[in-house]
Amino acid sequence: MIEIRKSGDRGYADHGWLRSYHTFSFADYHDPEHMGFGHLRVINEDRIEPGTGFGTHGHRDMEIISYVLEGALAHKDNMGNGSTIVPGDVQRMSAGKGVLHSEFNHARDSVTHFLQIWIEPNVTAIPPSYEQKHFNAASKKGRLRLVASPDGRAGSVTIHQDAYLYAALLDGAERAVHKLQPGRRAYVHVARGCLTVNGQPLEAGDALKAVNTAEITLEKGKGAEVLLFDLA
């Protein structure tokens, strides 16, 4: 079964300093038909205005992944981490029994555009932890590059859930195929550009849910950057 979720059907919030599209119910956006997909709970597409950001706030028992598309995102937390996340970076924060952090756009004249992803963990009340790795464009060009997994295989960041996250850059004749094991499902989110997924034309912000599907085929891309979630 294939189901399309169009970009314009997502929730939207404009806070002035922050513009955010919500794929699934989040904050003041509530849609009982879109509460998540498997253990995937949040995909927020955020744009933070220059010189602004999220002040210190807390999370518990959630795997939080940040994926920057444009600009830079400054991160600080009460574990002692301080870093800047740029395009190509994948940041993973396991909130566990509780963590405080902030995210800021220190640029004077450019917007930070990024995806924040929440995945429900398979363990709770663990010590919080942090990981950040860079995946260059060449490693994603024309192929699905594993960037997050339960065991950190192939240099990916490690998440506490039976979920695998892949990133791909596709253009022209490039084609990528991902086979799904029986009983698993896939969620494809188009971060930018356009392409077809299993023959379905998708544009930036669109998504595809696949259940009882043997494989996912990505092709006919035009400047496409895509995230694919392989979920239990």
Short mmCIF file of N, CA, C and O in Angstrom, two decimals, residues 162-222:
data_model
loop_
_atom_site.label_atom_id
_atom_site.label_comp_id
_atom_site.label_asym_id
_atom_site.label_seq_id
_atom_site.Cartn_x
_atom_site.Cartn_y
_atom_site.Cartn_z
N ASP A 162 14.63 0.20 16.40
CA ASP A 162 14.80 -0.59 15.19
C ASP A 162 14.34 0.24 14.00
O ASP A 162 13.27 0.02 13.42
N ALA A 163 15.16 1.22 13.66
CA ALA A 163 14.85 2.15 12.57
C ALA A 163 16.15 2.50 11.87
O ALA A 163 17.20 2.67 12.52
N TYR A 164 16.07 2.64 10.55
CA TYR A 164 17.23 2.98 9.73
C TYR A 164 16.87 4.21 8.90
O TYR A 164 15.82 4.25 8.26
N LEU A 165 17.76 5.19 8.92
CA LEU A 165 17.54 6.42 8.16
C LEU A 165 18.62 6.54 7.09
O LEU A 165 19.81 6.44 7.39
N TYR A 166 18.16 6.73 5.85
CA TYR A 166 19.05 6.90 4.70
C TYR A 166 18.85 8.29 4.10
O TYR A 166 17.73 8.83 4.13
N ALA A 167 19.91 8.84 3.51
CA ALA A 167 19.83 10.10 2.79
C ALA A 167 20.38 9.89 1.39
O ALA A 167 21.34 9.14 1.19
N ALA A 168 19.76 10.57 0.41
CA ALA A 168 20.20 10.44 -0.98
C ALA A 168 20.09 11.77 -1.70
O ALA A 168 19.21 12.58 -1.40
N LEU A 169 20.99 11.97 -2.65
CA LEU A 169 20.94 13.10 -3.59
C LEU A 169 20.79 12.51 -4.98
O LEU A 169 21.63 11.71 -5.41
N LEU A 170 19.72 12.90 -5.67
CA LEU A 170 19.43 12.28 -6.96
C LEU A 170 19.15 13.33 -8.02
O LEU A 170 18.40 14.28 -7.80
N ASP A 171 19.76 13.11 -9.18
CA ASP A 171 19.58 14.06 -10.28
C ASP A 171 19.70 13.31 -11.60
O ASP A 171 20.48 12.36 -11.72
N GLY A 172 18.89 13.71 -12.57
CA GLY A 172 18.99 13.13 -13.90
C GLY A 172 18.67 11.65 -13.93
O GLY A 172 17.65 11.19 -13.44
N ALA A 173 19.61 10.88 -14.49
CA ALA A 173 19.39 9.44 -14.68
C ALA A 173 19.71 8.61 -13.44
O ALA A 173 19.57 7.38 -13.46
N GLU A 174 20.14 9.25 -12.36
CA GLU A 174 20.48 8.51 -11.15
C GLU A 174 19.25 7.79 -10.58
O GLU A 174 18.14 8.33 -10.61
N ARG A 175 19.49 6.60 -10.06
CA ARG A 175 18.39 5.78 -9.57
C ARG A 175 18.87 5.00 -8.34
O ARG A 175 19.98 4.48 -8.31
N ALA A 176 18.02 4.93 -7.32
CA ALA A 176 18.36 4.18 -6.11
C ALA A 176 17.18 3.30 -5.73
O ALA A 176 16.02 3.74 -5.78
N VAL A 177 17.48 2.07 -5.34
CA VAL A 177 16.44 1.11 -4.96
C VAL A 177 16.73 0.60 -3.55
O VAL A 177 17.87 0.22 -3.24
N HIS A 178 15.70 0.60 -2.71
CA HIS A 178 15.84 0.06 -1.35
C HIS A 178 14.84 -1.06 -1.16
O HIS A 178 13.63 -0.87 -1.33
N LYS A 179 15.34 -2.25 -0.82
CA LYS A 179 14.47 -3.40 -0.61
C LYS A 179 14.04 -3.46 0.85
O LYS A 179 14.85 -3.26 1.76
N LEU A 180 12.76 -3.71 1.06
CA LEU A 180 12.20 -3.82 2.40
C LEU A 180 12.01 -5.28 2.78
O LEU A 180 11.46 -6.06 2.00
N GLN A 181 12.44 -5.62 3.97
CA GLN A 181 12.21 -6.96 4.48
C GLN A 181 10.74 -7.13 4.83
O GLN A 181 10.04 -6.16 5.15
N PRO A 182 10.22 -8.36 4.78
CA PRO A 182 8.81 -8.59 5.12
C PRO A 182 8.48 -8.04 6.51
O PRO A 182 9.25 -8.20 7.46
N GLY A 183 7.34 -7.35 6.58
CA GLY A 183 6.88 -6.80 7.85
C GLY A 183 7.39 -5.41 8.15
O GLY A 183 6.95 -4.79 9.13
N ARG A 184 8.31 -4.89 7.32
CA ARG A 184 8.82 -3.54 7.56
C ARG A 184 8.09 -2.54 6.66
O ARG A 184 7.49 -2.90 5.66
N ARG A 185 8.15 -1.29 7.05
CA ARG A 185 7.49 -0.22 6.31
C ARG A 185 8.50 0.89 6.01
O ARG A 185 9.55 0.96 6.64
N ALA A 186 8.16 1.75 5.05
CA ALA A 186 9.07 2.83 4.68
C ALA A 186 8.33 4.16 4.67
O ALA A 186 7.14 4.22 4.34
N TYR A 187 9.06 5.20 5.02
CA TYR A 187 8.55 6.57 4.91
C TYR A 187 9.61 7.37 4.17
O TYR A 187 10.78 7.41 4.56
N VAL A 188 9.21 7.99 3.06
CA VAL A 188 10.12 8.79 2.24
C VAL A 188 9.72 10.26 2.35
O VAL A 188 8.56 10.60 2.08
N HIS A 189 10.66 11.10 2.74
CA HIS A 189 10.41 12.54 2.82
C HIS A 189 11.33 13.26 1.84
O HIS A 189 12.55 13.08 1.85
N VAL A 190 10.74 14.08 0.97
CA VAL A 190 11.52 14.86 0.00
C VAL A 190 11.90 16.19 0.65
O VAL A 190 11.04 17.03 0.93
N ALA A 191 13.19 16.37 0.90
CA ALA A 191 13.66 17.58 1.56
C ALA A 191 13.73 18.76 0.59
O ALA A 191 13.44 19.90 0.97
N ARG A 192 14.11 18.47 -0.65
CA ARG A 192 14.14 19.53 -1.68
C ARG A 192 14.21 18.90 -3.05
O ARG A 192 14.50 17.71 -3.21
N GLY A 193 13.92 19.73 -4.07
CA GLY A 193 13.90 19.22 -5.43
C GLY A 193 12.66 18.39 -5.69
O GLY A 193 11.65 18.50 -5.00
N CYS A 194 12.74 17.54 -6.70
CA CYS A 194 11.61 16.67 -7.04
C CYS A 194 12.15 15.38 -7.65
O CYS A 194 13.29 15.31 -8.13
N LEU A 195 11.31 14.34 -7.64
CA LEU A 195 11.66 13.04 -8.18
C LEU A 195 10.42 12.18 -8.20
O LEU A 195 9.33 12.63 -7.80
N THR A 196 10.56 10.95 -8.66
CA THR A 196 9.46 9.98 -8.53
C THR A 196 9.88 8.90 -7.55
O THR A 196 11.04 8.48 -7.51
N VAL A 197 8.92 8.47 -6.75
CA VAL A 197 9.13 7.38 -5.80
C VAL A 197 8.09 6.31 -6.11
O VAL A 197 6.89 6.58 -6.05
N ASN A 198 8.56 5.14 -6.53
CA ASN A 198 7.66 4.07 -6.99
C ASN A 198 6.66 4.60 -8.02
O ASN A 198 5.47 4.28 -7.99
N GLY A 199 7.18 5.44 -8.91
CA GLY A 199 6.37 5.99 -9.99
C GLY A 199 5.53 7.19 -9.63
O GLY A 199 4.89 7.79 -10.50
N GLN A 200 5.51 7.57 -8.35
CA GLN A 200 4.70 8.70 -7.90
C GLN A 200 5.54 9.98 -7.92
O GLN A 200 6.60 10.03 -7.29
N PRO A 201 5.09 11.02 -8.63
CA PRO A 201 5.86 12.27 -8.65
C PRO A 201 5.72 13.02 -7.33
O PRO A 201 4.61 13.26 -6.85
N LEU A 202 6.87 13.38 -6.74
CA LEU A 202 6.88 14.08 -5.47
C LEU A 202 7.76 15.32 -5.56
O LEU A 202 8.78 15.32 -6.26
N GLU A 203 7.36 16.36 -4.82
CA GLU A 203 8.12 17.60 -4.77
C GLU A 203 8.55 17.87 -3.33
O GLU A 203 8.19 17.14 -2.40
N ALA A 204 9.32 18.93 -3.15
CA ALA A 204 9.85 19.27 -1.83
C ALA A 204 8.72 19.37 -0.81
O ALA A 204 7.70 20.02 -1.04
N GLY A 205 8.91 18.70 0.32
CA GLY A 205 7.91 18.69 1.39
C GLY A 205 6.92 17.54 1.29
O GLY A 205 6.23 17.24 2.27
N ASP A 206 6.82 16.92 0.12
CA ASP A 206 5.93 15.77 -0.05
C ASP A 206 6.54 14.54 0.62
O ASP A 206 7.76 14.46 0.86
N ALA A 207 5.70 13.55 0.88
CA ALA A 207 6.17 12.30 1.48
C ALA A 207 5.36 11.14 0.94
O ALA A 207 4.27 11.30 0.42
N LEU A 208 5.93 9.94 1.11
CA LEU A 208 5.27 8.71 0.69
C LEU A 208 5.38 7.69 1.82
O LEU A 208 6.47 7.45 2.35
N LYS A 209 4.24 7.08 2.16
CA LYS A 209 4.21 5.98 3.12
C LYS A 209 4.06 4.68 2.35
O LYS A 209 3.24 4.59 1.43
N ALA A 210 4.84 3.67 2.73
CA ALA A 210 4.76 2.38 2.06
C ALA A 210 4.64 1.27 3.09
O ALA A 210 5.48 1.14 3.98
N VAL A 211 3.56 0.48 2.96
CA VAL A 211 3.33 -0.68 3.82
C VAL A 211 3.07 -1.88 2.90
O VAL A 211 2.42 -1.75 1.87
N ASN A 212 3.59 -3.04 3.28
CA ASN A 212 3.44 -4.25 2.45
C ASN A 212 3.95 -4.00 1.04
O ASN A 212 3.31 -4.37 0.05
N THR A 213 5.10 -3.38 0.97
CA THR A 213 5.73 -3.05 -0.31
C THR A 213 7.13 -3.66 -0.32
O THR A 213 7.86 -3.55 0.68
N ALA A 214 7.51 -4.30 -1.40
CA ALA A 214 8.77 -5.04 -1.45
C ALA A 214 9.99 -4.13 -1.58
O ALA A 214 11.05 -4.42 -1.03
N GLU A 215 9.84 -3.03 -2.33
CA GLU A 215 10.99 -2.16 -2.52
C GLU A 215 10.55 -0.74 -2.83
O GLU A 215 9.42 -0.48 -3.27
N ILE A 216 11.47 0.18 -2.58
CA ILE A 216 11.27 1.60 -2.85
C ILE A 216 12.24 2.02 -3.94
O ILE A 216 13.46 1.81 -3.81
N THR A 217 11.72 2.60 -5.00
CA THR A 217 12.55 3.03 -6.12
C THR A 217 12.51 4.54 -6.26
O THR A 217 11.43 5.14 -6.41
N LEU A 218 13.67 5.16 -6.18
CA LEU A 218 13.82 6.61 -6.32
C LEU A 218 14.49 6.89 -7.65
O LEU A 218 15.57 6.37 -7.93
N GLU A 219 13.87 7.75 -8.48
CA GLU A 219 14.45 8.04 -9.79
C GLU A 219 13.89 9.34 -10.34
O GLU A 219 13.02 9.98 -9.73
N LYS A 220 14.42 9.74 -11.50
CA LYS A 220 13.98 10.95 -12.22
C LYS A 220 14.09 12.19 -11.35
O LYS A 220 13.21 13.05 -11.35
N GLY A 221 15.17 12.27 -10.60
CA GLY A 221 15.36 13.41 -9.71
C GLY A 221 15.79 14.67 -10.42
O GLY A 221 16.50 14.62 -11.44
N LYS A 222 15.38 15.78 -9.88
CA LYS A 222 15.84 17.10 -10.32
C LYS A 222 16.26 17.86 -9.06
O LYS A 222 15.43 18.40 -8.35
#
